[in-house]
Tab-separated table of N, CA, C and O in Angstrom:
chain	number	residue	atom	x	y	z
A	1	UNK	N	0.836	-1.172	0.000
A	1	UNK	CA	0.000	0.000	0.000
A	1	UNK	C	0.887	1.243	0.000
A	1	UNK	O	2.022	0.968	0.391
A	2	UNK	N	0.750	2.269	-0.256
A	2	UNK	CA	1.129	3.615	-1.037
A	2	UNK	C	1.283	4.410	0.236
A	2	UNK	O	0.698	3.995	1.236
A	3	UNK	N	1.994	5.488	0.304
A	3	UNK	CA	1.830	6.583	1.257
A	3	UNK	C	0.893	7.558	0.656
A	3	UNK	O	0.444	7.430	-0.483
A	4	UNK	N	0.629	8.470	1.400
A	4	UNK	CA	-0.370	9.283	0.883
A	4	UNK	C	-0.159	10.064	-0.040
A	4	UNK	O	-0.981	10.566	-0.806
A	5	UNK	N	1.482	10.256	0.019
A	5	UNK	CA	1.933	11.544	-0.691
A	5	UNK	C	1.606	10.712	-2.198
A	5	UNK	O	1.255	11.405	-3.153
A	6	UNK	N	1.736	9.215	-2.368
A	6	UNK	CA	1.803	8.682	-3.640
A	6	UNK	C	0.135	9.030	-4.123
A	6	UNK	O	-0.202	8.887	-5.298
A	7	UNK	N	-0.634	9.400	-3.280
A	7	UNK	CA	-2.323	9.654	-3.958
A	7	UNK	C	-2.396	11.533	-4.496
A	7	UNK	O	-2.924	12.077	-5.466
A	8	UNK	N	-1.411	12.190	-3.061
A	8	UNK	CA	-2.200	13.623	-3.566
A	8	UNK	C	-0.919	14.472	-3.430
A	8	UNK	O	-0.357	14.430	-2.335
A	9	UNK	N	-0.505	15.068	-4.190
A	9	UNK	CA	0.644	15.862	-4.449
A	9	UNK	C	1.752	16.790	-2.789
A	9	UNK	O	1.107	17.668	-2.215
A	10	UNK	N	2.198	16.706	-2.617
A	10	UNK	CA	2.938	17.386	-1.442
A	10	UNK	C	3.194	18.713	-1.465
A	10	UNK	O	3.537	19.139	-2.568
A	11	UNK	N	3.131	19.491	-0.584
A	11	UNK	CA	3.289	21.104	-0.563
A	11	UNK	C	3.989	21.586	-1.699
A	11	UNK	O	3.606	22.335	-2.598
A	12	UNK	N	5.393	20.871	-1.451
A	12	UNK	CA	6.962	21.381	-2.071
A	12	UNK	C	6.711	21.258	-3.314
A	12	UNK	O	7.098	22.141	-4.079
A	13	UNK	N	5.913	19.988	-3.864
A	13	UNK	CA	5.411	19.817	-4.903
A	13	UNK	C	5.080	20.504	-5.655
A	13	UNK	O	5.592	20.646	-6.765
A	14	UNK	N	3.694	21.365	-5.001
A	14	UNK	CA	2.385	21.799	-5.555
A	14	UNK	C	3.320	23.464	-5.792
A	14	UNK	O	3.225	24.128	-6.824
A	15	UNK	N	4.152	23.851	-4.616
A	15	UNK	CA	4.603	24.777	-5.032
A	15	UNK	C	5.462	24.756	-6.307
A	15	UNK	O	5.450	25.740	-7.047
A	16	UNK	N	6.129	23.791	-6.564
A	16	UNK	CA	7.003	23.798	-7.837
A	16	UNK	C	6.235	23.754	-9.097
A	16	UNK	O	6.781	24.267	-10.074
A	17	UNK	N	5.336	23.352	-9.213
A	17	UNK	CA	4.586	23.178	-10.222
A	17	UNK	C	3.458	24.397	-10.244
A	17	UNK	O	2.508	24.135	-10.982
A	18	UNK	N	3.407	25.297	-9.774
A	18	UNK	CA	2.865	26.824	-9.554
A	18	UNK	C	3.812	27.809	-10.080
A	18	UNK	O	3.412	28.901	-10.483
A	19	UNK	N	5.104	27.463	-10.097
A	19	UNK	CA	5.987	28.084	-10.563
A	19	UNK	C	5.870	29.075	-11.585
A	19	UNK	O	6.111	30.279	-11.500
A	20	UNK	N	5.352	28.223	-12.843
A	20	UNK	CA	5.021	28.542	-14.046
A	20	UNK	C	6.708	28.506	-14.779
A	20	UNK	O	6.829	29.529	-15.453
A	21	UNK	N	7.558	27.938	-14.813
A	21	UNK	CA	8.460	27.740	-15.359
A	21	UNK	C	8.931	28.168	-16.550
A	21	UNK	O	10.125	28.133	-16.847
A	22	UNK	N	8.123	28.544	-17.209
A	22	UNK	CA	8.534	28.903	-18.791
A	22	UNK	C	9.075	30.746	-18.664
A	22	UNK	O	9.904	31.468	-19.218
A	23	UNK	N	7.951	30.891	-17.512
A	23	UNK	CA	8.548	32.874	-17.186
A	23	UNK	C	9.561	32.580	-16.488
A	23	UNK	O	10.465	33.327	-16.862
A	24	UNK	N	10.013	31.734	-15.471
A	24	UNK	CA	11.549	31.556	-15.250
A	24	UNK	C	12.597	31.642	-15.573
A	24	UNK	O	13.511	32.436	-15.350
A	25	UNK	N	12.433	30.479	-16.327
A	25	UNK	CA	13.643	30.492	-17.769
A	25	UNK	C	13.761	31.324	-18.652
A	25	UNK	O	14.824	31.435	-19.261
A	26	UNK	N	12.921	31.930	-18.860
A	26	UNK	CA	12.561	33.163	-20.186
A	26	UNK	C	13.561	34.090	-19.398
A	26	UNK	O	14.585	34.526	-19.923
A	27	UNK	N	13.135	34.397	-17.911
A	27	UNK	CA	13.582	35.318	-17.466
A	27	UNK	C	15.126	35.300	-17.130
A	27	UNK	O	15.691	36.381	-17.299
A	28	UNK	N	15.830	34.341	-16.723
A	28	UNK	CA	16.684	33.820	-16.157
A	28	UNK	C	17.531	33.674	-17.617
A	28	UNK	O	18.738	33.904	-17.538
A	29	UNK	N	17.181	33.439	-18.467
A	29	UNK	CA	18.079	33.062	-19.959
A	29	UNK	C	18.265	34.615	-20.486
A	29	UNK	O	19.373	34.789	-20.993
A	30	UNK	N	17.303	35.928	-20.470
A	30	UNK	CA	17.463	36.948	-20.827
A	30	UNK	C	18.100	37.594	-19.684
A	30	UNK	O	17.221	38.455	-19.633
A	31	UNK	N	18.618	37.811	-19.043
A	31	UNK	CA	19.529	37.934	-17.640
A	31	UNK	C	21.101	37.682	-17.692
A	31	UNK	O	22.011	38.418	-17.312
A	32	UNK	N	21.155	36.136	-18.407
A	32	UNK	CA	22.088	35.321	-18.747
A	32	UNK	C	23.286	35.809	-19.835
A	32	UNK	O	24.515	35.742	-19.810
A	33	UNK	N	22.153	36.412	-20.947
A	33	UNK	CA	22.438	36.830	-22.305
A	33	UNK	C	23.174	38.577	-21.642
A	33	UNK	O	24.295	38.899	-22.036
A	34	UNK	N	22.471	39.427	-20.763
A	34	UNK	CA	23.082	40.445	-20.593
A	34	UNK	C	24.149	40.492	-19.356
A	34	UNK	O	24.564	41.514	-18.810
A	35	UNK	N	24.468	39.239	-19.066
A	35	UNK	CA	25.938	39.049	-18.235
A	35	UNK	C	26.742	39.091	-19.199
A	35	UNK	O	27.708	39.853	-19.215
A	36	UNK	N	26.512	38.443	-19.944
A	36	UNK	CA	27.496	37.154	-21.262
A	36	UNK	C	28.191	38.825	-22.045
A	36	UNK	O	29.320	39.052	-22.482
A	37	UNK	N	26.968	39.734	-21.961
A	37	UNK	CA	27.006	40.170	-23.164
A	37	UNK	C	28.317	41.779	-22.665
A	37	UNK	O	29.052	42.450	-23.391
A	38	UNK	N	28.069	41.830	-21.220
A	38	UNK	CA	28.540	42.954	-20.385
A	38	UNK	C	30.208	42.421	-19.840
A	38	UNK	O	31.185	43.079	-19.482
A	39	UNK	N	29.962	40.849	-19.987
A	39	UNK	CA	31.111	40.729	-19.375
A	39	UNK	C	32.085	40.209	-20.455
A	39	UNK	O	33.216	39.966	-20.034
A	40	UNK	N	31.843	39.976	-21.874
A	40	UNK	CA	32.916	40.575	-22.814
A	40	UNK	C	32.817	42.024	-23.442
A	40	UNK	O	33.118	42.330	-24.596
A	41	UNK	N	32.421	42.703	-22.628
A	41	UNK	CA	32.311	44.076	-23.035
A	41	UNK	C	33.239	44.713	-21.810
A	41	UNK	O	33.380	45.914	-22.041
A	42	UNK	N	34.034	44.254	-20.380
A	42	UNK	CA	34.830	44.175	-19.817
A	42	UNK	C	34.087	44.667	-18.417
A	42	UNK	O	34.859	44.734	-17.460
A	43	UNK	N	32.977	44.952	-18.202
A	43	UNK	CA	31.583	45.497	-17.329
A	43	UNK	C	31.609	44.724	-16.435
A	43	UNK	O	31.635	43.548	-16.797
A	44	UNK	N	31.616	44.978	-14.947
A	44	UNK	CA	31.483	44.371	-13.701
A	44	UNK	C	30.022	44.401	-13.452
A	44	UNK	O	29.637	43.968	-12.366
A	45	UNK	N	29.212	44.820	-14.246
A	45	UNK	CA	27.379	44.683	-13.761
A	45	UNK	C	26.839	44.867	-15.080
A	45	UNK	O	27.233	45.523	-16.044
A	46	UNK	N	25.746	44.057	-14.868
A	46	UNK	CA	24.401	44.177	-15.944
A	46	UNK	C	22.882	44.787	-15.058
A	46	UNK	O	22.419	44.660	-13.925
A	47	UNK	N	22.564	45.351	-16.082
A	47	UNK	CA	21.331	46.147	-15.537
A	47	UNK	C	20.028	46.204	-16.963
A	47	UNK	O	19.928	46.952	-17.936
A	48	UNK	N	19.253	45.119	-16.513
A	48	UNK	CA	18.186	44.718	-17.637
A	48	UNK	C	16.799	45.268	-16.837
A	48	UNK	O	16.223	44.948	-15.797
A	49	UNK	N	16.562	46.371	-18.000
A	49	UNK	CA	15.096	47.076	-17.718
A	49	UNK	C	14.599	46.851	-18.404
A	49	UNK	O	13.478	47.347	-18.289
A	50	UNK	N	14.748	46.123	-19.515
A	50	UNK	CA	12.863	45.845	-19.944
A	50	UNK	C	13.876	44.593	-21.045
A	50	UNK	O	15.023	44.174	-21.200
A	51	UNK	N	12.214	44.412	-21.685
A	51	UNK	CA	11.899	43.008	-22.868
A	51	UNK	C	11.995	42.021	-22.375
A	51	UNK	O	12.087	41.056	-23.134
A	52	UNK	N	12.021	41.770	-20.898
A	52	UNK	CA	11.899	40.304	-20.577
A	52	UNK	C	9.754	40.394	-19.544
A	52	UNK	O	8.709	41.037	-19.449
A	53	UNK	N	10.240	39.607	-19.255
A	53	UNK	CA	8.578	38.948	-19.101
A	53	UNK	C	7.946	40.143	-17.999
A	53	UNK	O	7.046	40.978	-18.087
A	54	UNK	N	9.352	39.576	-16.450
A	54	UNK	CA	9.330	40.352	-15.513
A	54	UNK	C	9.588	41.944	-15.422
A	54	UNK	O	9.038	42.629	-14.559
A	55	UNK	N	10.339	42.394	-16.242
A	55	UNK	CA	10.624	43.787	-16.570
A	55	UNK	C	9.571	45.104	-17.298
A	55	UNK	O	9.503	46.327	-17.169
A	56	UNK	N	8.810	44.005	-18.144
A	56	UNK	CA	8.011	44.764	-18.526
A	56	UNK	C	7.012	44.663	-17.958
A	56	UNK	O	6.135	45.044	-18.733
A	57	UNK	N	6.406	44.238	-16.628
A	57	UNK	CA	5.245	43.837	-16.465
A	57	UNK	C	4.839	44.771	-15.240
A	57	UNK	O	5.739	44.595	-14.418
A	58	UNK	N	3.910	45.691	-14.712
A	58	UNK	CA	3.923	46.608	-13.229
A	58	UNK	C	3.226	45.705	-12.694
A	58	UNK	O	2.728	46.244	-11.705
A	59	UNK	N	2.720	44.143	-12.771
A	59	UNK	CA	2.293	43.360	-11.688
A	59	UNK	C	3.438	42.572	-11.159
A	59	UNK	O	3.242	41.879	-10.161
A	60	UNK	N	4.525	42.597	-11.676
A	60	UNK	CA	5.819	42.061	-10.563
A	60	UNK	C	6.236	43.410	-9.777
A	60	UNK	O	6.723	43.470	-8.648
A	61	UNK	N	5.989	44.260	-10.468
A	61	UNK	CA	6.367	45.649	-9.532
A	61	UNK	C	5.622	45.868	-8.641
A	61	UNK	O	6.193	46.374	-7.675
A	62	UNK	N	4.367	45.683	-8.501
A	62	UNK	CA	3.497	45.895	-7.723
A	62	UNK	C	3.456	44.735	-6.206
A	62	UNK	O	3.100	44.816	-5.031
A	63	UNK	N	4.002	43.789	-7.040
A	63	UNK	CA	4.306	42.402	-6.108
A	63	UNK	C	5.243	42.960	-5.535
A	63	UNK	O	4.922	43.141	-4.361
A	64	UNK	N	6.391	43.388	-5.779
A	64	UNK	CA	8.044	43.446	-5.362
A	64	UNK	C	7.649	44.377	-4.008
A	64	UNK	O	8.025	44.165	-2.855
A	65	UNK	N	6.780	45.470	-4.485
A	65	UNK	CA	7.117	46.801	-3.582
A	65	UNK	C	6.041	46.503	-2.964
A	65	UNK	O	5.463	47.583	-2.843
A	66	UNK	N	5.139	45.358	-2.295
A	66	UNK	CA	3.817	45.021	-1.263
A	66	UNK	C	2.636	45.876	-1.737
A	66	UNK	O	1.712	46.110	-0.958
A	67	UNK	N	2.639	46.360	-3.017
A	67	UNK	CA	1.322	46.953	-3.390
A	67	UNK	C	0.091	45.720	-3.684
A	67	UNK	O	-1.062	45.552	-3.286
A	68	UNK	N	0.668	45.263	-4.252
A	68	UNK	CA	-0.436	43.859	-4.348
A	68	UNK	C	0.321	43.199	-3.740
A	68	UNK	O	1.418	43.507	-3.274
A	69	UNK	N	-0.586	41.635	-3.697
A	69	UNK	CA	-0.333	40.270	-3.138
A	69	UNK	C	-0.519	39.379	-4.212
A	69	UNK	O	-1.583	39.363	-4.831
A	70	UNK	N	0.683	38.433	-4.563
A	70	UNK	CA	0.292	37.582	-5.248
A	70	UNK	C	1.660	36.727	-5.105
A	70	UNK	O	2.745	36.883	-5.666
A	71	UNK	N	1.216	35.744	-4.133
A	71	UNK	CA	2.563	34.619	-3.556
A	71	UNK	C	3.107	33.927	-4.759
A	71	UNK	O	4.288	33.597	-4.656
A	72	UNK	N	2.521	33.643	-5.850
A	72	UNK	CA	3.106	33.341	-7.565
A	72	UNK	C	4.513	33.869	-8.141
A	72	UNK	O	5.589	33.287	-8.280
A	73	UNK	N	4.100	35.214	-8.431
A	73	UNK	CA	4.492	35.809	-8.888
A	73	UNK	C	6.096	36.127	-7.869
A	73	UNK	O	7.258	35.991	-8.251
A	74	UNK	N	5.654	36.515	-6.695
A	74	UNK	CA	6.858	36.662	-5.963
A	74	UNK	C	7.972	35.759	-5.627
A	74	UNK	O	9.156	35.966	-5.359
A	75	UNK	N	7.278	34.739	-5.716
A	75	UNK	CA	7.776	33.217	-5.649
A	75	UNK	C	8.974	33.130	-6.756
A	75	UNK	O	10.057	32.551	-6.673
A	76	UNK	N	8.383	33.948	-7.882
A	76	UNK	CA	8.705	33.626	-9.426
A	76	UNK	C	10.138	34.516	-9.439
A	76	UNK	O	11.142	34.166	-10.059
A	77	UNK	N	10.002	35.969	-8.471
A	77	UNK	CA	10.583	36.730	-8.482
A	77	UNK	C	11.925	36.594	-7.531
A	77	UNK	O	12.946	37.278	-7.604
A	78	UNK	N	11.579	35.327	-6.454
A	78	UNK	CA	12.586	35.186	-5.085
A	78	UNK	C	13.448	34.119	-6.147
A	78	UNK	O	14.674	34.225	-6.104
A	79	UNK	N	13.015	33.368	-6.845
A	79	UNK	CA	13.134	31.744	-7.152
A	79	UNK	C	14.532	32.836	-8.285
A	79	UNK	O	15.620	32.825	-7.710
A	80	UNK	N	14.556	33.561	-9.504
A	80	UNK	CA	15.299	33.875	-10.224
A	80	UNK	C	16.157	34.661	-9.232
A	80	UNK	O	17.347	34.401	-9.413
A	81	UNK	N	16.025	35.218	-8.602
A	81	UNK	CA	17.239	36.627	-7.789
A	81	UNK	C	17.887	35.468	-7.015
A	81	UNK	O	19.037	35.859	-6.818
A	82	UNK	N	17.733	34.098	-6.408
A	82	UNK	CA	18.367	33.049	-6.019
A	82	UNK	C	19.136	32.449	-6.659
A	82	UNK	O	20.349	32.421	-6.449
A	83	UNK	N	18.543	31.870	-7.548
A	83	UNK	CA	19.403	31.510	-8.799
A	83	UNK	C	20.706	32.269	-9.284
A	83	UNK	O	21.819	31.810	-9.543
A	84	UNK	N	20.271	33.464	-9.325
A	84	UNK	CA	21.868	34.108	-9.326
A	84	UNK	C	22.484	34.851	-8.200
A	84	UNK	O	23.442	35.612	-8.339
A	85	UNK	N	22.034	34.657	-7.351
A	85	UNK	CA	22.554	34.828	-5.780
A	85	UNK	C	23.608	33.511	-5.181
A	85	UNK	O	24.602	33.527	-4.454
A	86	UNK	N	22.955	32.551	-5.784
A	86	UNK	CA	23.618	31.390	-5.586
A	86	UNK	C	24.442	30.937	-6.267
A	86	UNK	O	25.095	30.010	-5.788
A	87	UNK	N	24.774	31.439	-7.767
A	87	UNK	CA	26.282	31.640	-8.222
A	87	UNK	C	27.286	32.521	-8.160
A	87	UNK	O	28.279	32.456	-8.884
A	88	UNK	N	27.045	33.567	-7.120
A	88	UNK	CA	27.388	34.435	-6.426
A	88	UNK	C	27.421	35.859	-6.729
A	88	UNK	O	28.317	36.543	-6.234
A	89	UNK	N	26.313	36.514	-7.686
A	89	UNK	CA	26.482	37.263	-7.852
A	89	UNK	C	25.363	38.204	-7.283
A	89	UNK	O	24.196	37.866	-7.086
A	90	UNK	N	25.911	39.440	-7.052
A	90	UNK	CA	25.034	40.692	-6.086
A	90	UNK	C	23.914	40.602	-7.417
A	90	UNK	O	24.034	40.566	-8.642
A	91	UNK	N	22.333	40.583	-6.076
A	91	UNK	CA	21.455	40.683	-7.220
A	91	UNK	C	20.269	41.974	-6.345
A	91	UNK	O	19.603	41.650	-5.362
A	92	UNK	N	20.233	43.236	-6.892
A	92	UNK	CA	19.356	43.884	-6.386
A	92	UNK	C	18.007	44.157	-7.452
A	92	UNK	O	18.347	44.570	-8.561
A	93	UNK	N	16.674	43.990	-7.260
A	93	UNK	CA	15.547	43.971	-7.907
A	93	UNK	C	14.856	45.980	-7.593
A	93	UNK	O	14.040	46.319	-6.735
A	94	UNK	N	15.461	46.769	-8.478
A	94	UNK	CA	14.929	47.646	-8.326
A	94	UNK	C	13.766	48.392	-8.953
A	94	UNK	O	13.314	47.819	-9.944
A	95	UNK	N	13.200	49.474	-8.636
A	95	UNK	CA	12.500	50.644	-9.613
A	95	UNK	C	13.084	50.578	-10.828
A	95	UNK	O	14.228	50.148	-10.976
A	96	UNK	N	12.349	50.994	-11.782
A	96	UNK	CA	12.294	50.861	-13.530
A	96	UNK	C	12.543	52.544	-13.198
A	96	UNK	O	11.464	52.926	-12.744
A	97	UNK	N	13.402	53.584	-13.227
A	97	UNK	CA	13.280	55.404	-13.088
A	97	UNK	C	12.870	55.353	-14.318
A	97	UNK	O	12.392	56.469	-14.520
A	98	UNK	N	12.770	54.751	-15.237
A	98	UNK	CA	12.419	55.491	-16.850
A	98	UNK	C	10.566	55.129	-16.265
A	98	UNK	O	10.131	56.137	-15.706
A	99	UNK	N	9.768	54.250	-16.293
A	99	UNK	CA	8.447	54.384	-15.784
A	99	UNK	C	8.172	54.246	-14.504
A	99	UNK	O	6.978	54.332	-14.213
A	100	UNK	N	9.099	54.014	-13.452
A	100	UNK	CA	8.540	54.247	-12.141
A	100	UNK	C	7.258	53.240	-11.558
A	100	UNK	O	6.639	53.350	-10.500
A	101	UNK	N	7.088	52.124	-12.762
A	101	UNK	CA	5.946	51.271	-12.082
A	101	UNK	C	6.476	49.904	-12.727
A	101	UNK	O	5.563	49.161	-13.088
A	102	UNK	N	7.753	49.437	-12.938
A	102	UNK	CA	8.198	48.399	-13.162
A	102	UNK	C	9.793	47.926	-12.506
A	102	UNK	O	10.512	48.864	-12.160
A	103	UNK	N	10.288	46.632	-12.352
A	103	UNK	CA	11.696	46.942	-11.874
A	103	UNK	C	12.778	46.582	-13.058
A	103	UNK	O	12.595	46.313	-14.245
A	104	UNK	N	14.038	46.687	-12.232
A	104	UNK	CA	14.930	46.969	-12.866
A	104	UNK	C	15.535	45.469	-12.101
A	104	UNK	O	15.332	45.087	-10.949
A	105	UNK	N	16.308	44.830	-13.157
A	105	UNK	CA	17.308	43.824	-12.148
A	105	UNK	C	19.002	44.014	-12.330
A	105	UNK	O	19.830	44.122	-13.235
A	106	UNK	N	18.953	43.987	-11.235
A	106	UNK	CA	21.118	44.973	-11.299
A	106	UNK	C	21.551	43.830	-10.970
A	106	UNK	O	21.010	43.153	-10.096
A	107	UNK	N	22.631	43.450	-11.656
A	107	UNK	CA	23.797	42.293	-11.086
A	107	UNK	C	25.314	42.984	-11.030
A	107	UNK	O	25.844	43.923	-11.626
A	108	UNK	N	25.664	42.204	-10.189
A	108	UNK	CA	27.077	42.755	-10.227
A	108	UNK	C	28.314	41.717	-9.809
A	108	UNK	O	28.219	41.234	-8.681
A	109	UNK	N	29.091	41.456	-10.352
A	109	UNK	CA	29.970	40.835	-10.121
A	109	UNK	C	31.488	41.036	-9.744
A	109	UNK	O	32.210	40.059	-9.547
């Protein structure tokens, strides 16, 4: 006989699969491209304000800065700034100053 977890999905689970994965990677690969692209350009930081999913969007901004609630999205937003926190690079999620209702993601190495 089965444990239960084998009938109905587990927290850790249910959270990973909420993820939405495809804005992850989207996001995380266009991030990737402006390290790659700064650090043969001889640049100790990249700073990507828009054309990716999260950049252009004022409902991650709105998430980031506690104007709305939406544990998804923030999730979406902790899960990428980790990802490159954890290959060690400084990751600050700021204000967009060109519209003021989106962020900005700064890396620095």
């Amino acid at each position: 006989m089965g444990t239960y977890s084998d009938i109905f999905t587990n927290a850790t689970q249910a959270r990973k699969d909420s993820r939405n994965n495809s804005v992850i990677h989207s996001e995380i690969r266009s991030i990737e491209s402006a390290v790659i692209a700064n650090i043969d350009s001889g640049v100790l930081y990249a700073n990507v304000i828009s054309s990716t999913t999260m950049t252009n969007s004022n409902v991650y901004y709105n998430v980031w800065n506690g104007v709305t609630t939406d544990p998804t999205k923030l999730d979406q937003l902790n899960y990428v700034k980790k990802y490159f926190v954890n290959l060690g690079y400084g990751v600050d999620i700021l204000t967009n100053t060109s519209s003021n209702n989106t962020i900005t993601w700064n890396l620095s190495w």
